[in-house]
Tab-separated table of C-alpha atoms in Angstrom:
chain	number	residue	atom	x	y	z
S	1	UNK	CA	-23.579	8.629	11.308
S	2	UNK	CA	-21.335	11.032	13.182
S	3	UNK	CA	-17.660	10.466	12.478
S	4	UNK	CA	-14.700	11.942	14.317
S	5	UNK	CA	-11.260	11.771	12.787
S	6	UNK	CA	-7.755	11.554	14.164
S	7	UNK	CA	-5.639	12.829	11.292
S	8	UNK	CA	-8.366	11.293	9.096
S	9	UNK	CA	-8.193	7.895	10.839
S	10	UNK	CA	-11.831	6.879	11.153
S	11	UNK	CA	-13.302	6.817	14.657
S	12	UNK	CA	-16.623	5.005	14.530
S	13	UNK	CA	-19.168	3.625	16.985
S	14	UNK	CA	-20.315	0.036	16.827
S	15	UNK	CA	-23.703	1.198	18.160
S	16	UNK	CA	-24.223	3.053	14.885
S	17	UNK	CA	-23.259	0.069	12.716
S	18	UNK	CA	-26.706	-1.521	12.855
S	19	UNK	CA	-28.413	1.774	12.032
S	20	UNK	CA	-26.369	2.232	8.857
S	21	UNK	CA	-24.197	-0.783	8.088
S	22	UNK	CA	-23.113	0.517	4.689
S	23	UNK	CA	-21.883	3.831	6.049
S	24	UNK	CA	-20.118	2.063	8.920
S	25	UNK	CA	-18.396	-0.317	6.478
S	26	UNK	CA	-17.370	2.514	4.150
S	27	UNK	CA	-15.850	4.578	6.958
S	28	UNK	CA	-13.918	1.609	8.329
S	29	UNK	CA	-12.841	0.325	4.920
S	30	UNK	CA	-11.601	3.667	3.632
S	31	UNK	CA	-9.587	4.187	6.805
S	32	UNK	CA	-8.096	0.695	6.513
S	33	UNK	CA	-7.279	1.303	2.854
S	34	UNK	CA	-5.544	4.628	3.500
S	35	UNK	CA	-4.083	4.189	6.980
S	36	UNK	CA	-4.485	0.528	7.913
S	37	UNK	CA	-6.010	1.715	11.211
S	38	UNK	CA	-9.342	2.773	12.697
S	39	UNK	CA	-10.709	3.492	16.183
S	40	UNK	CA	-13.865	1.764	17.444
S	41	UNK	CA	-16.062	3.083	20.264
S	42	UNK	CA	-19.023	1.303	21.906
S	43	UNK	CA	-17.463	-2.049	21.034
S	44	UNK	CA	-19.396	-3.990	23.643
S	45	UNK	CA	-16.479	-5.319	25.715
S	46	UNK	CA	-17.693	-4.615	29.282
S	47	UNK	CA	-15.789	-2.026	31.313
S	48	UNK	CA	-15.856	-4.391	34.296
S	49	UNK	CA	-14.123	-7.127	32.288
S	50	UNK	CA	-11.522	-4.706	30.936
S	51	UNK	CA	-10.782	-3.397	34.428
S	52	UNK	CA	-10.537	-6.903	35.868
S	53	UNK	CA	-8.186	-7.981	33.058
S	54	UNK	CA	-5.949	-4.971	33.599
S	55	UNK	CA	-5.653	-5.756	37.312
S	56	UNK	CA	-4.852	-9.440	36.673
S	57	UNK	CA	-2.179	-8.483	34.121
S	58	UNK	CA	-0.580	-6.045	36.556
S	59	UNK	CA	-0.615	-8.725	39.280
S	60	UNK	CA	1.218	-11.138	37.021
S	61	UNK	CA	3.872	-8.702	35.806
S	62	UNK	CA	4.554	-7.639	39.411
S	63	UNK	CA	5.607	-11.211	40.304
S	64	UNK	CA	9.324	-11.933	40.867
S	65	UNK	CA	11.315	-12.524	37.698
S	66	UNK	CA	12.129	-16.138	38.605
S	67	UNK	CA	8.413	-16.844	39.117
S	68	UNK	CA	7.447	-15.398	35.747
S	69	UNK	CA	10.209	-17.311	33.987
S	70	UNK	CA	8.658	-20.599	35.122
S	71	UNK	CA	6.086	-19.907	32.410
S	72	UNK	CA	8.545	-19.068	29.612
S	73	UNK	CA	7.973	-22.077	27.382
S	74	UNK	CA	9.766	-21.200	24.176
S	75	UNK	CA	7.633	-22.623	21.333
S	76	UNK	CA	7.616	-19.340	19.444
S	77	UNK	CA	6.256	-17.455	22.431
S	78	UNK	CA	2.810	-18.638	21.390
S	79	UNK	CA	1.670	-19.412	24.952
S	80	UNK	CA	2.698	-18.279	28.409
S	81	UNK	CA	5.424	-15.763	29.219
S	82	UNK	CA	8.007	-14.073	26.988
S	83	UNK	CA	10.639	-12.247	29.086
S	84	UNK	CA	11.828	-8.668	28.680
S	85	UNK	CA	14.241	-8.086	25.823
S	86	UNK	CA	13.370	-11.027	23.543
S	87	UNK	CA	11.130	-9.811	20.724
S	88	UNK	CA	12.888	-7.818	18.013
S	89	UNK	CA	11.152	-6.083	15.124
S	90	UNK	CA	11.834	-7.547	11.664
S	91	UNK	CA	15.118	-6.161	10.337
S	92	UNK	CA	16.001	-4.467	13.644
S	93	UNK	CA	19.016	-5.172	15.841
S	94	UNK	CA	17.730	-3.603	19.054
S	95	UNK	CA	15.195	-5.644	21.022
S	96	UNK	CA	11.933	-4.140	22.232
S	97	UNK	CA	11.536	-2.847	25.797
S	98	UNK	CA	8.650	-5.085	26.831
S	99	UNK	CA	7.580	-8.400	28.333
S	100	UNK	CA	4.322	-10.192	27.584
S	101	UNK	CA	1.988	-13.131	28.166
S	102	UNK	CA	0.065	-15.016	25.478
S	103	UNK	CA	-3.347	-16.663	25.782
S	104	UNK	CA	-4.423	-18.874	22.889
S	105	UNK	CA	-7.572	-20.711	21.891
S	106	UNK	CA	-8.795	-23.583	24.023
S	107	UNK	CA	-9.347	-26.592	21.745
S	108	UNK	CA	-11.295	-29.758	22.462
S	109	UNK	CA	-9.524	-33.102	22.818
S	110	UNK	CA	-8.814	-34.622	19.412
S	111	UNK	CA	-9.226	-31.329	17.526
S	112	UNK	CA	-7.209	-31.436	14.296
S	113	UNK	CA	-5.564	-28.051	15.007
S	114	UNK	CA	-3.998	-29.255	18.271
S	115	UNK	CA	-0.982	-30.372	16.206
S	116	UNK	CA	-0.064	-26.740	15.542
S	117	UNK	CA	-1.816	-24.869	18.391
S	118	UNK	CA	-0.327	-25.412	21.843
S	119	UNK	CA	-2.257	-25.726	25.091
S	120	UNK	CA	-2.470	-22.684	27.336
S	121	UNK	CA	-0.569	-22.429	30.593
S	122	UNK	CA	-1.885	-20.489	33.583
S	123	UNK	CA	-0.039	-18.785	36.456
S	124	UNK	CA	-1.234	-20.333	39.721
S	125	UNK	CA	0.010	-17.250	41.600
S	126	UNK	CA	-2.787	-15.002	40.228
S	127	UNK	CA	-6.279	-16.137	41.275
S	128	UNK	CA	-8.921	-15.740	38.576
S	129	UNK	CA	-6.342	-15.217	35.818
S	130	UNK	CA	-7.555	-18.100	33.643
S	131	UNK	CA	-11.255	-17.302	33.964
S	132	UNK	CA	-10.740	-13.591	33.273
S	133	UNK	CA	-8.639	-13.991	30.172
S	134	UNK	CA	-10.667	-16.806	28.627
S	135	UNK	CA	-13.705	-14.530	28.983
S	136	UNK	CA	-11.840	-11.608	27.422
S	137	UNK	CA	-10.520	-13.851	24.630
S	138	UNK	CA	-14.025	-14.981	23.693
S	139	UNK	CA	-15.327	-11.414	23.771
S	140	UNK	CA	-12.507	-10.181	21.523
S	141	UNK	CA	-13.179	-13.105	19.179
S	142	UNK	CA	-16.837	-12.130	18.741
S	143	UNK	CA	-16.026	-8.434	18.289
S	144	UNK	CA	-13.424	-9.313	15.651
S	145	UNK	CA	-15.965	-11.237	13.584
S	146	UNK	CA	-18.282	-8.208	13.703
S	147	UNK	CA	-15.493	-6.013	12.329
S	148	UNK	CA	-14.693	-8.584	9.626
S	149	UNK	CA	-18.339	-8.527	8.505
S	150	UNK	CA	-18.005	-4.783	7.886
S	151	UNK	CA	-14.724	-5.332	6.029
S	152	UNK	CA	-16.411	-7.950	3.818
S	153	UNK	CA	-19.200	-5.476	3.109
S	154	UNK	CA	-16.622	-2.855	2.102
S	155	UNK	CA	-14.876	-5.346	-0.191
S	156	UNK	CA	-18.186	-6.210	-1.862
S	157	UNK	CA	-18.100	-9.882	-0.904
S	158	UNK	CA	-20.551	-11.939	1.153
S	159	UNK	CA	-20.854	-10.403	4.611
S	160	UNK	CA	-20.263	-13.789	6.254
S	161	UNK	CA	-17.237	-14.682	4.107
S	162	UNK	CA	-14.732	-14.341	6.953
S	163	UNK	CA	-16.744	-16.216	9.589
S	164	UNK	CA	-15.496	-19.635	8.525
S	165	UNK	CA	-11.980	-18.442	7.669
S	166	UNK	CA	-11.350	-17.497	11.310
S	167	UNK	CA	-13.388	-20.244	13.006
S	168	UNK	CA	-11.000	-21.970	15.463
S	169	UNK	CA	-8.284	-19.648	14.147
S	170	UNK	CA	-4.900	-19.441	15.833
S	171	UNK	CA	-5.760	-16.100	17.449
S	172	UNK	CA	-3.675	-14.836	20.359
S	173	UNK	CA	-4.454	-12.451	23.217
S	174	UNK	CA	-1.280	-10.681	24.340
S	175	UNK	CA	-0.893	-8.973	27.716
S	176	UNK	CA	1.838	-6.384	27.328
S	177	UNK	CA	3.948	-4.633	29.957
S	178	UNK	CA	6.370	-1.849	29.064
S	179	UNK	CA	8.269	-1.120	32.313
S	180	UNK	CA	9.076	2.390	33.576
S	181	UNK	CA	12.241	3.934	32.126
S	182	UNK	CA	14.536	5.502	34.700
S	183	UNK	CA	17.657	5.528	32.549
S	184	UNK	CA	18.748	6.090	28.957
S	185	UNK	CA	17.589	3.325	26.593
S	186	UNK	CA	19.997	3.973	23.725
S	187	UNK	CA	18.645	2.648	20.436
S	188	UNK	CA	15.933	0.579	22.139
S	189	UNK	CA	12.304	1.684	22.103
S	190	UNK	CA	9.206	0.095	23.588
S	191	UNK	CA	8.229	-1.516	20.281
S	192	UNK	CA	10.215	-1.094	17.078
S	193	UNK	CA	8.503	-0.329	13.787
S	194	UNK	CA	6.693	-3.420	12.512
S	195	UNK	CA	3.608	-4.706	10.742
S	196	UNK	CA	1.355	-7.268	12.427
S	197	UNK	CA	1.393	-10.797	11.036
S	198	UNK	CA	-2.254	-11.718	11.536
S	199	UNK	CA	-5.636	-10.881	9.964
S	200	UNK	CA	-6.742	-7.930	12.110
S	201	UNK	CA	-5.585	-6.688	15.513
S	202	UNK	CA	-7.932	-5.308	18.165
S	203	UNK	CA	-6.076	-3.311	20.815
S	204	UNK	CA	-7.179	-2.178	24.266
S	205	UNK	CA	-5.026	0.141	26.348
S	206	UNK	CA	-3.597	2.533	23.760
S	207	UNK	CA	-4.704	5.637	25.689
S	208	UNK	CA	-1.220	6.048	27.173
S	209	UNK	CA	0.747	7.980	24.546
S	210	UNK	CA	3.297	6.149	22.417
S	211	UNK	CA	1.505	4.282	19.613
S	212	UNK	CA	2.300	5.755	16.200
S	213	UNK	CA	1.588	4.678	12.623
S	214	UNK	CA	3.490	5.487	9.438
S	215	UNK	CA	1.477	7.217	6.721
S	216	UNK	CA	1.869	6.603	2.990
S	217	UNK	CA	4.006	9.739	2.715
S	218	UNK	CA	6.373	8.585	5.461
S	219	UNK	CA	5.118	10.628	8.430
S	220	UNK	CA	4.771	9.099	11.878
S	221	UNK	CA	1.480	10.174	13.461
S	222	UNK	CA	0.039	9.323	16.893
S	223	UNK	CA	-2.922	7.007	17.342
S	224	UNK	CA	-4.807	8.448	20.315
S	225	UNK	CA	-8.060	6.701	21.221
S	226	UNK	CA	-10.267	7.881	24.063
S	227	UNK	CA	-10.329	5.732	27.238
S	228	UNK	CA	-11.939	2.356	26.606
S	229	UNK	CA	-11.922	2.607	22.814
S	230	UNK	CA	-10.460	-0.119	20.610
S	231	UNK	CA	-7.740	0.522	18.080
S	232	UNK	CA	-8.074	-1.837	15.105
S	233	UNK	CA	-5.465	-2.405	12.423
S	234	UNK	CA	-4.989	-4.596	9.373
S	235	UNK	CA	-2.407	-7.386	9.540
S	236	UNK	CA	-0.230	-8.834	6.800
S	237	UNK	CA	-2.506	-11.834	6.241
S	238	UNK	CA	-5.460	-9.643	5.295
S	239	UNK	CA	-3.205	-7.397	3.221
S	240	UNK	CA	-2.146	-10.471	1.223
S	241	UNK	CA	-5.719	-11.718	0.919
S	242	UNK	CA	-6.851	-8.355	-0.510
S	243	UNK	CA	-3.755	-8.091	-2.757
S	244	UNK	CA	-2.693	-4.928	-0.944
S	245	UNK	CA	-6.033	-3.100	-1.111
S	246	UNK	CA	-6.187	-2.982	2.696
S	247	UNK	CA	-2.900	-1.822	4.210
S	248	UNK	CA	-0.834	-3.517	6.867
S	249	UNK	CA	0.835	-0.364	8.135
S	250	UNK	CA	4.159	0.005	9.963
S	251	UNK	CA	3.568	1.102	13.546
S	252	UNK	CA	5.630	1.430	16.693
S	253	UNK	CA	5.462	2.339	20.376
S	254	UNK	CA	7.921	5.131	21.107
S	255	UNK	CA	9.505	5.827	24.469
S	256	UNK	CA	7.612	8.149	26.824
S	257	UNK	CA	8.263	11.830	27.312
S	258	UNK	CA	10.500	12.559	30.341
S	259	UNK	CA	7.531	13.481	32.541
S	260	UNK	CA	5.928	10.060	31.818
S	261	UNK	CA	9.083	7.924	31.874
S	262	UNK	CA	8.410	6.651	35.401
S	263	UNK	CA	5.025	5.267	34.294
S	264	UNK	CA	4.665	1.698	33.110
S	265	UNK	CA	2.546	1.097	30.019
S	266	UNK	CA	0.089	-1.785	29.780
S	267	UNK	CA	-1.980	-2.851	26.780
S	268	UNK	CA	-3.894	-5.879	25.508
S	269	UNK	CA	-3.840	-6.586	21.758
S	270	UNK	CA	-5.881	-9.448	20.321
S	271	UNK	CA	-4.259	-10.839	17.166
S	272	UNK	CA	-7.109	-12.425	15.217
S	273	UNK	CA	-5.861	-15.157	12.882
S	274	UNK	CA	-7.227	-17.275	10.078
S	275	UNK	CA	-7.564	-21.025	10.638
S	276	UNK	CA	-4.151	-22.727	10.317
S	277	UNK	CA	-5.323	-24.630	7.213
S	278	UNK	CA	-6.733	-21.567	5.429
S	279	UNK	CA	-4.950	-20.699	2.169
S	280	UNK	CA	-4.197	-16.998	1.847
S	281	UNK	CA	-4.500	-16.017	-1.816
S	282	UNK	CA	-5.772	-12.901	-3.534
S	283	UNK	CA	-9.554	-12.576	-3.445
S	284	UNK	CA	-11.378	-12.447	-6.789
S	285	UNK	CA	-11.633	-8.885	-7.989
S	286	UNK	CA	-8.498	-7.660	-6.200
S	287	UNK	CA	-6.092	-8.419	-9.063
S	288	UNK	CA	-6.322	-6.204	-12.140
S	289	UNK	CA	-6.889	-7.959	-15.443
S	290	UNK	CA	-3.609	-8.994	-17.028
S	291	UNK	CA	-1.687	-8.703	-13.747
S	292	UNK	CA	-0.405	-11.314	-11.339
S	293	UNK	CA	-1.148	-11.262	-7.576
S	294	UNK	CA	1.491	-9.450	-5.516
S	295	UNK	CA	2.035	-12.541	-3.354
S	296	UNK	CA	1.772	-16.299	-4.039
S	297	UNK	CA	-0.703	-18.478	-2.116
S	298	UNK	CA	0.449	-19.738	1.278
S	299	UNK	CA	-1.275	-21.442	4.206
S	300	UNK	CA	-1.980	-19.338	7.260
S	301	UNK	CA	0.185	-21.596	9.448
S	302	UNK	CA	3.184	-21.613	7.095
S	303	UNK	CA	3.046	-17.837	6.827
S	304	UNK	CA	2.853	-17.453	10.600
S	305	UNK	CA	5.926	-19.625	11.168
S	306	UNK	CA	7.864	-17.786	8.475
S	307	UNK	CA	7.165	-14.457	10.163
S	308	UNK	CA	7.817	-15.680	13.715
S	309	UNK	CA	11.310	-16.712	12.641
S	310	UNK	CA	11.894	-13.189	11.312
S	311	UNK	CA	11.099	-11.569	14.673
S	312	UNK	CA	13.088	-14.075	16.741
S	313	UNK	CA	10.093	-15.744	18.363
S	314	UNK	CA	10.701	-19.065	16.572
């Protein structure tokens, strides 16, 4: 398998995974263990769907502010629109310079998770919005399970271990808009340093410069995928489940260089979550003999709510 590196962050092709699943899993796993990040090419999400989704997102964010705010529902920002200047990184005072839209899982009537997973809302002003983003959501969901199979292989557990843990999980597709910057932003940046809450994140649209991760030795380094590639990172839930073996790494989106300040930035992260009723506790074999787990058991839903309160979304 041919492997490129970005400061030793693995860049792997999903096409090569079937040819050599062990090598694919080792490259991904080692990168997640050291950096918490990897880059995935040939991920199977169609270019046509990505392009259509980007256009629909741009159409929505170009709507008048009062129109967009019709879809600001509160409820932890879990569905619909979250206006500019709301989300604030844990421990930070300055809010992020972004607005976003959330698409969640569509659940059947009477599903037990409906108590904690809200219904989606859809902007009537953008034709095809619902159909496009439900299709993208499902595609992200399938790709995420494929990545989790490789992670399970790296951890030496059953390859299908994660399939049930994320079935009907509270995963969220976020459409992000970072507006152009024509004036000084002071202490505010596009996204303050944070770790993701969820299991893994799959990110489209990181080609525009700005995404950086923090290495173990405290350096901030850029994450620079090629056009169309996915950036994947470990979230806090999977870090807890593996007792810290896989890293949930601080990352941020810094403000653009002066020659790019007039450009908006758009991206689409998919935050893949465990089922709300899944208990996150250290996997067997991840706690050294005679030691205690680094974190106590907690349900996926309780952990999510705890973290949403910390970032001012609940």
